Each structure stands twice: as C-alpha cells, then as structure tokens.
Short mmCIF file of C-alpha atoms in Angstrom, two decimals:
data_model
loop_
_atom_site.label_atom_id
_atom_site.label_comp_id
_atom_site.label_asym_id
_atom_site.label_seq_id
_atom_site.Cartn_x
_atom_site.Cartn_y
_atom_site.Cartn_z
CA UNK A 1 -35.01 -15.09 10.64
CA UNK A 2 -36.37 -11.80 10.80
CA UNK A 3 -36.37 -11.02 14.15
CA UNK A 4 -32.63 -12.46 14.70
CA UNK A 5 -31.39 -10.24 12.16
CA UNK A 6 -33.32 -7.30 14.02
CA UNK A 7 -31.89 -8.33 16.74
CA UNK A 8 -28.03 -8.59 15.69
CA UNK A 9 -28.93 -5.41 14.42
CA UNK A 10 -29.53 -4.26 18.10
CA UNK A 11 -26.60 -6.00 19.67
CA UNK A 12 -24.17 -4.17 16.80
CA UNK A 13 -26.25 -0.77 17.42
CA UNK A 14 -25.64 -1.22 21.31
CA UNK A 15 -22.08 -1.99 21.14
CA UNK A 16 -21.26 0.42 18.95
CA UNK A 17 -23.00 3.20 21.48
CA UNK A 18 -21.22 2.05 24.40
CA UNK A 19 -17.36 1.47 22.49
CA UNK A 20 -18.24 5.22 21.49
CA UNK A 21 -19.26 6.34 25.13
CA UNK A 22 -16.49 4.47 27.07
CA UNK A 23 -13.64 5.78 24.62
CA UNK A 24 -14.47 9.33 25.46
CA UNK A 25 -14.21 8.75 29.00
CA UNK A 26 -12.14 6.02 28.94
CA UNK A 27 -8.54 7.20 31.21
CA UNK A 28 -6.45 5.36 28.25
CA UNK A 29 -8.79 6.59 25.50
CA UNK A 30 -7.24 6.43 21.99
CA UNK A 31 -7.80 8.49 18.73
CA UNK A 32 -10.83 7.52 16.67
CA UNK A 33 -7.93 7.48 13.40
CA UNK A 34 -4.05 7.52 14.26
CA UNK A 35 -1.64 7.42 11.29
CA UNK A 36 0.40 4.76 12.57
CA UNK A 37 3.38 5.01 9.70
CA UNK A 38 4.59 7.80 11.64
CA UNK A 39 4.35 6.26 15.34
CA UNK A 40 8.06 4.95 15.26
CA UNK A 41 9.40 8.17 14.07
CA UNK A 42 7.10 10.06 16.83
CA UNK A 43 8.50 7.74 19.46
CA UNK A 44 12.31 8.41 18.01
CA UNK A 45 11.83 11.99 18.51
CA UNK A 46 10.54 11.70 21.99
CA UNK A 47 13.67 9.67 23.01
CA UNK A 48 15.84 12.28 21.04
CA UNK A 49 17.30 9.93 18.88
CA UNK A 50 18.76 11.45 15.40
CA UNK A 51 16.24 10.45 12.51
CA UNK A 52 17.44 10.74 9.02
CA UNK A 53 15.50 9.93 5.54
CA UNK A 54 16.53 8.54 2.24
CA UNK A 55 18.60 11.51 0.68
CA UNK A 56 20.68 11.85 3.70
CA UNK A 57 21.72 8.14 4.10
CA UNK A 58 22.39 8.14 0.44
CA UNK A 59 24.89 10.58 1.18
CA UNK A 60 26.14 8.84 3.81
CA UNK A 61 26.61 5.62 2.15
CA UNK A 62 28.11 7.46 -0.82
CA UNK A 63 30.92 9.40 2.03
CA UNK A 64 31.92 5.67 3.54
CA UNK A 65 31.91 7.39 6.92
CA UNK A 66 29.19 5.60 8.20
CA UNK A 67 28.41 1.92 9.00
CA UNK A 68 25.28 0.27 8.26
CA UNK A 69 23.52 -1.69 10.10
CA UNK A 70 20.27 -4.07 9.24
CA UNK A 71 18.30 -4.79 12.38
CA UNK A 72 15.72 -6.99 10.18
CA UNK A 73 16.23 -11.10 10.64
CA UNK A 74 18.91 -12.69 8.95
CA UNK A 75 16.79 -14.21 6.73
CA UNK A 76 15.71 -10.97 5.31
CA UNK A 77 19.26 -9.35 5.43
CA UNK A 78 19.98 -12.63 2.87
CA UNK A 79 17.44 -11.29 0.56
CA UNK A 80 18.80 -7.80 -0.26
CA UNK A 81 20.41 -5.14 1.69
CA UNK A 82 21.90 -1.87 1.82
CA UNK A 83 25.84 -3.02 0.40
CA UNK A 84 28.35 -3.34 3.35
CA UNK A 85 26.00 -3.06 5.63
CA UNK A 86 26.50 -5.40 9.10
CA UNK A 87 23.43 -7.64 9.80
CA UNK A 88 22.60 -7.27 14.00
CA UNK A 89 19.12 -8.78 14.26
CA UNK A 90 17.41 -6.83 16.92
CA UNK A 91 15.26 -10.23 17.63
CA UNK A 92 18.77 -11.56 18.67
CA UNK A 93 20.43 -8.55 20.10
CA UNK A 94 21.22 -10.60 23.29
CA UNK A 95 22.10 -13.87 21.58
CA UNK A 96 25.76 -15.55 21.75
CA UNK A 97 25.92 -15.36 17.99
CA UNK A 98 25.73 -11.94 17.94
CA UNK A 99 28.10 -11.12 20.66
CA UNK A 100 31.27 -10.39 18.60
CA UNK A 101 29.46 -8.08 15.96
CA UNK A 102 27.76 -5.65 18.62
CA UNK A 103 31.40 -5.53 20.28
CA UNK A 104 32.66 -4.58 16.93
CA UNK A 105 30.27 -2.10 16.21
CA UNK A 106 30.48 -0.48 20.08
CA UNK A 107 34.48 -0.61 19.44
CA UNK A 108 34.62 1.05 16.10
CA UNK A 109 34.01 4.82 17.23
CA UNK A 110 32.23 4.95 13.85
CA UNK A 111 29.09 6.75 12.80
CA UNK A 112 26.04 3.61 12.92
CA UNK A 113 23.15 4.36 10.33
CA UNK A 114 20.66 1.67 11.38
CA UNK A 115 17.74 0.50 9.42
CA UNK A 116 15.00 -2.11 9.83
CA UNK A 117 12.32 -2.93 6.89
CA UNK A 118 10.39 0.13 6.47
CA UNK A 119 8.85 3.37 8.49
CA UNK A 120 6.27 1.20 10.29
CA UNK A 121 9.18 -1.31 11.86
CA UNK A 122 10.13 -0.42 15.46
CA UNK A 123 12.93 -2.85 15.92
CA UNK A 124 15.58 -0.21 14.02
CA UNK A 125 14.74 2.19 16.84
CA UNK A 126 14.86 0.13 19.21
CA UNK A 127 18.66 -1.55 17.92
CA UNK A 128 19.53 1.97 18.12
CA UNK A 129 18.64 2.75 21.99
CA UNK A 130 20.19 -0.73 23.06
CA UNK A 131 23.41 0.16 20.94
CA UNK A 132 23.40 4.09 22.51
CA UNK A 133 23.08 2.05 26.08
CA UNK A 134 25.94 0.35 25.58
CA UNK A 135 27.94 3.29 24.63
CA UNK A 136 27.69 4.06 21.08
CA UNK A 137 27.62 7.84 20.78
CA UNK A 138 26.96 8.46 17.53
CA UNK A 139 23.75 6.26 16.33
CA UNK A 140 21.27 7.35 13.81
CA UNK A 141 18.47 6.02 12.57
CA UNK A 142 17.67 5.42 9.02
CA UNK A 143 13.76 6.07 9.23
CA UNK A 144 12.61 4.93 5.48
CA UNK A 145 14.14 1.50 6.10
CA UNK A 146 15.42 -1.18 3.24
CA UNK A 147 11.95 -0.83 1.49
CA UNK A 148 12.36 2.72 1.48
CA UNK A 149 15.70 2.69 -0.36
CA UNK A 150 15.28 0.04 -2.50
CA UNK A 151 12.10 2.14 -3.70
CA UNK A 152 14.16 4.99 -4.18
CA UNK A 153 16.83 3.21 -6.02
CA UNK A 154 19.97 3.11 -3.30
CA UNK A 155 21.82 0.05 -4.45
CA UNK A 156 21.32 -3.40 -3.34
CA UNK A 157 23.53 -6.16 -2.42
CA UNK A 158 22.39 -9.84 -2.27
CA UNK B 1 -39.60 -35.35 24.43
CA UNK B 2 -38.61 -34.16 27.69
CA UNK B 3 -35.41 -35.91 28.16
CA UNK B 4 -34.51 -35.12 24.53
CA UNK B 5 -35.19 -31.33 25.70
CA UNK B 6 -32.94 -31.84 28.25
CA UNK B 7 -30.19 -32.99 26.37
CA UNK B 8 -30.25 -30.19 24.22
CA UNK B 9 -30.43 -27.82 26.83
CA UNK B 10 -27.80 -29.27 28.63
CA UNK B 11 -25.64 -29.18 25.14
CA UNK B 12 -26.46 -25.44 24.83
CA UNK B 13 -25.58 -24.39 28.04
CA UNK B 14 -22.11 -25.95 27.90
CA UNK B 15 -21.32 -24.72 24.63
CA UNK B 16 -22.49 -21.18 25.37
CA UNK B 17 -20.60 -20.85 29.03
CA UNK B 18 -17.96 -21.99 27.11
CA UNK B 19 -18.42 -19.37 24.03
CA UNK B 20 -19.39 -16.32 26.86
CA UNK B 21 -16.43 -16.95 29.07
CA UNK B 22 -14.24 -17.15 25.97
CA UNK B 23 -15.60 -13.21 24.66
CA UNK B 24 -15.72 -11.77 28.25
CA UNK B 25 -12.22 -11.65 27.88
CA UNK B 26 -13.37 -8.92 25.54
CA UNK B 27 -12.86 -6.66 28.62
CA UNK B 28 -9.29 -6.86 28.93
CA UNK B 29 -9.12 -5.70 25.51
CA UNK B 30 -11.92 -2.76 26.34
CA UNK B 31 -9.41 -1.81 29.29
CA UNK B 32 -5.79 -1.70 27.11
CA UNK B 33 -7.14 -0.07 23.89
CA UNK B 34 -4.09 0.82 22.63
CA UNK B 35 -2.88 -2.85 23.07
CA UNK B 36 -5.52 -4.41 21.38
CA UNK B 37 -5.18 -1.43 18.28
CA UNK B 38 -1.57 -2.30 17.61
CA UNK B 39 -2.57 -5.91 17.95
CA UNK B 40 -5.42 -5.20 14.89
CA UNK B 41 -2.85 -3.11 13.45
CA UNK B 42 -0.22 -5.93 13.32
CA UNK B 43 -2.80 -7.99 10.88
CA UNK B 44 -2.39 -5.60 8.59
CA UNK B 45 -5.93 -6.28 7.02
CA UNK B 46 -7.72 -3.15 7.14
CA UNK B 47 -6.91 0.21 5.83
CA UNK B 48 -5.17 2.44 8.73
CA UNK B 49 -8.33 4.55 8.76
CA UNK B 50 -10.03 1.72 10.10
CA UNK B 51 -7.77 0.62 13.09
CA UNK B 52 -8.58 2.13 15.60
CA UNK B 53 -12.23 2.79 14.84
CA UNK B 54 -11.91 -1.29 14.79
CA UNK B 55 -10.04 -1.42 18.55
CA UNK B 56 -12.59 0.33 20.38
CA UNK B 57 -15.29 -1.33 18.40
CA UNK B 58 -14.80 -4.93 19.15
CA UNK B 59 -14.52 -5.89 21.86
CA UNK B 60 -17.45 -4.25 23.03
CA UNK B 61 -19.42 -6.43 20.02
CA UNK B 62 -17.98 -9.24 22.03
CA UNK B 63 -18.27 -8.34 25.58
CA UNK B 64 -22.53 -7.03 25.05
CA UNK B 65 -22.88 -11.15 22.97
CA UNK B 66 -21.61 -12.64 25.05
CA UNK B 67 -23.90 -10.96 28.08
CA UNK B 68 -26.77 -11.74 25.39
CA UNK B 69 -26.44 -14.89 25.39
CA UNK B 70 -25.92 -15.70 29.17
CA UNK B 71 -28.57 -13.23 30.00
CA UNK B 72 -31.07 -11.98 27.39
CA UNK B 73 -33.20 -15.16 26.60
CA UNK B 74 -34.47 -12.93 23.61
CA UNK B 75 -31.22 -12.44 21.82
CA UNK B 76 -29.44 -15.44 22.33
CA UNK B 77 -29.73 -16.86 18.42
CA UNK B 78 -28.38 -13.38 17.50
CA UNK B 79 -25.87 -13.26 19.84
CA UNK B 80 -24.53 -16.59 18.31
CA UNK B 81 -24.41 -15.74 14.74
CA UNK B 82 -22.61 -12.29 15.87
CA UNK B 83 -19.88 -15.19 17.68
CA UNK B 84 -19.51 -16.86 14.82
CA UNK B 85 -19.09 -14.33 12.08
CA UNK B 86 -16.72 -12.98 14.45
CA UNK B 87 -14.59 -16.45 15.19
CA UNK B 88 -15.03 -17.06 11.12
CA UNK B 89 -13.16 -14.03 10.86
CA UNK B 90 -10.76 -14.07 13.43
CA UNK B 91 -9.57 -17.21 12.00
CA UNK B 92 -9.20 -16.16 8.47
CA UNK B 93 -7.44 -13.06 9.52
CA UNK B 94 -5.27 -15.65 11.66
CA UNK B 95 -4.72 -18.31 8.26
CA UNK B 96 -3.67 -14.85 6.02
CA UNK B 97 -0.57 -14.05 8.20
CA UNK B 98 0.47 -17.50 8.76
CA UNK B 99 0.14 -17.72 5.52
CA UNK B 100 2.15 -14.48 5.12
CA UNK B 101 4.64 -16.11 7.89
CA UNK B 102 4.11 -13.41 10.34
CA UNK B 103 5.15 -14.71 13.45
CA UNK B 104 3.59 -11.62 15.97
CA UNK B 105 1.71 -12.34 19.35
CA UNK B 106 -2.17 -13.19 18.44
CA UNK B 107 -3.79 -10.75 21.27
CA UNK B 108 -6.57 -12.54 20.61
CA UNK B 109 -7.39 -12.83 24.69
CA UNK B 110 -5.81 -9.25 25.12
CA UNK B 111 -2.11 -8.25 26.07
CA UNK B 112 -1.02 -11.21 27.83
CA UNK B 113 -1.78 -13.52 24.72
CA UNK B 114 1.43 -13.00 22.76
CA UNK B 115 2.51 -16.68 21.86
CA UNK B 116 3.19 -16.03 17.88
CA UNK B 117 0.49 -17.13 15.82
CA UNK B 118 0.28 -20.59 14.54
CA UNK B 119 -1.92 -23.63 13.64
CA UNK B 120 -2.91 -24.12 17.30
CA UNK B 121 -4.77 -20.85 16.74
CA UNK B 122 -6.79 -22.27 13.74
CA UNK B 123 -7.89 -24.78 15.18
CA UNK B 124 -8.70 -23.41 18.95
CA UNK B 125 -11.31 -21.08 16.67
CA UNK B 126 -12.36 -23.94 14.73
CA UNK B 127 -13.03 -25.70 17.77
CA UNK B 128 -14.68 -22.56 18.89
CA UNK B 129 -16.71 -22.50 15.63
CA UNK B 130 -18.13 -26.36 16.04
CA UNK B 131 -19.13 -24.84 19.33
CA UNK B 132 -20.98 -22.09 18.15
CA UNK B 133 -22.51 -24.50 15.71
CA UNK B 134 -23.49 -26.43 18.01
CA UNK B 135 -25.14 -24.17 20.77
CA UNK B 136 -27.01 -22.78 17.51
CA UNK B 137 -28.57 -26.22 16.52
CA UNK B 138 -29.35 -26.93 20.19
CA UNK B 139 -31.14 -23.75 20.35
CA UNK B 140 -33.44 -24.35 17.34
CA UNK B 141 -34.30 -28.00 18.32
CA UNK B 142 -34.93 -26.79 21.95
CA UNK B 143 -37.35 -24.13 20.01
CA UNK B 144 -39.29 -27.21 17.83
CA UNK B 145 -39.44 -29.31 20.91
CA UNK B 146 -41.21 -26.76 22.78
CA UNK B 147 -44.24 -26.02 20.33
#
C-alpha cells in the first residue's frame, strides 16, 4: 500500500512536470489563470460590437426607444424577463418558429438591446452578430444579462 | 494455479487495453487546450482560478496512466487507482449538471465529443469504473498466485 501510494505520487509529480513543460512551448498554449467572466465581453470588443452595462439599459428601457430582446431559451424567458422584451432564442435562431419574430425585429428600424443570462453567456453576442448579418444596424448588447438586472433591481415581468 | 493465472491475466489485460485506449484520448485534449478549458469551465465546479491550471493538468494525469499501465509493470496498481479516482470524479461532476439540467457537450474524449450530457454518460463511466475494478482485483490475485 505503501509503495502504490509512492508511486501515484510519482505518476501525479510526472504529469504535473510535463503539463507544465508542454504548456510553455505548447503553439496553442493557454494562461495558467484566465478570468473567464470577461471572455464574452473581450470577444464583443474584438468584433466591434456596442457593449452596454446595467445603468445604460436602464435608461434605455426607461426612454422606450429601444427593443429588447432575450436570447436565453424560452423556458427561461417564461421565468422572468426584462418587461416587453421579445423572446428570440439564439438555440433556435434558424428554426421555423422563430421566423416571423427575427423578420419583425430586422423590419422595425428600431434600436435592439439584446441580453442572454448573465456576463459569462455567449449566446447574446452571438444573437447580436447573426441579427447585424442580416441587416440590423443598430444592435447592442446588454453585457450584465437578466441576472445582472434583476440583481440590480430593473423590473421584472413574468 | 496456472490456468487460474491465466485467466486473470487474460481479465487484466482486456480491462486495461480497454481503460489505456479510453485515457490516450487524453492527447487530443493535451493538443486543443483551450477546448478542453472551456469544456472544465462549462462544469462550473471549480473556482475560475482553478480552470485552467485544471486543463493543462489533466490530461497529462491521464495520458502518463495510462502509458503506466500498458508499459511500466511497476506502476500499474497506481496507475489504476489514479483511473479510477479520476472516472469517480468525472462521473460525479457529470450526475451534478444533469442534475442541474445543463445540457452542454461532455468533452470528455476532447472537442469532437459534444453530444449533451446525459445518463448514457453515467453509466459509460460506471461501466468504465467496474472495469477499473476489475483490472485492480485481477492484478492483486495475479500477485497472490505468483508467491
């Protein structure tokens, strides 16, 4: 018994020498520690999309110039969400169900605030390069997501 | 004696050719880094700090037991309790988010393993765990039999 646990001991000491060798030469190396939270917003500011947090989509929601919409499943848009707010799964961009709503939203000329579940959720971004692709010229994203704003108090509808 | 030996080395083998050819995928995992941290990172079961420390750590635990036990006679029983702490874990990490209904690609065998998680994933690392189990009895009977 206590030569096995030397020896997992050794196996564990060995890996963990050649994981640390290999990622510094490694040609897709990654950091040792990467703050992930911010890894959608990074990759929304390298496409140049417009980010904005909760005191600015407050005031857009307050204004009624802007339309909202929840990229999260329609299950979770059932649960809560931001009031008058238009639910546009990005899981089901492409479905038939869906078809109408994204036409809508393309057709409206409005300003689209889109928002998914929190920072860490990539689907919002990504709803908001599909919708830009199809022409929408004036899509922003709503960073902090639902969590975010029902944390800060924005108003919920159910 | 003999044929009893060579039943249970016959048993072992299987299960750990098995076991190694299932943790040598380990290397697709060592080449997409990234891939495999967002895949940790999806569990959400360890602290952020811990991630990608986690993704680069790994697989390389699995790749070196796995080479253990097909090749290093000496650490073979160590090799297979490092394989099974590791499926034990894997699977309770996997039974937490179905639990929590996450329905993300398992990237258990690397990048192209992205069927969401379910039940079949329990019990492929249960099965995995018997097998384990197994190799590790065989391995201590072929020890008695050989004194």
């Amino acid at each position: 018994m206590k030569t096995t646990v030397k020896n997992i001991g050794i196996i564990l000491l060995v890996s963990a020498v050649l994981a640390g060798v290999a990622n510094c030469v490694h040609p897709r190396k990654i950091p040792w520690v990467q703050k992930r939270s911010d890894q959608v917003e990074i990759r929304a500011k390298e496409q140049n999309q417009k980010i904005i947090g909760f005191a600015q989509a407050q005031e857009k929601f307050r204004a009624l110039n802007a339309l909202f919409v929840d990229a999260r499943t329609a299950e979770e848009f059932a649960k809560g969400h931001i009031p008058g707010s238009v639910s546009l799964p990005f899981a089901h961009f492409n479905g038939e169900e869906y078809f109408m709503t994204t036409f809508d939203l393309v057709d409206s000329g409005k300003e689209l605030v889109i928002y998914c579940s929190s920072r860490e959720c990539d689907d919002g971004r990504l709803l908001a390069a599909e919708l830009e692709m199809l022409g929408c010229t004036n899509v922003i994203l709503f960073i902090d997501g639902f969590d975010g704003w029902e944390k800060e108090g924005g108003e919920v509808e159910k | 004696m003999s044929r009893q030996r060579t039943i249970y080395g016959i048993t072992f083998w299987i299960a750990a050719l098995i076991l190694a050819a299932t943790f040598f995928v380990g290397t697709s995992k060592i080449a997409n880094p990234a891939d495999f941290a967002e895949t940790v990172y999806r569990f959400q079961l360890l602290p952020e700090v811990f991630v990608n420390l986690v993704a680069i750590y790994l697989p390389w635990v699995e790749v070196v037991s796995a080479v253990c036990l097909l090749f290093v006679p000496r650490f073979r029983t160590a090799a297979l309790w490092i394989l099974l702490l590791l499926l034990i874990g894997f699977t309770i990490g996997i039974g937490i988010n179905i639990a929590r209904g996450a329905d993300f690609g398992c990237g258990c065998f690397g990048r192209n393993d992205d069927a969401p998680l379910s039940m079949f994933h329990v019990f492929r690392n249960s099965g995995l765990i018997a097998l384990t189990l197994i190799a590790l009895i065989c391995k201590r009977k072929i020890g008695r039999l050989s004194k």
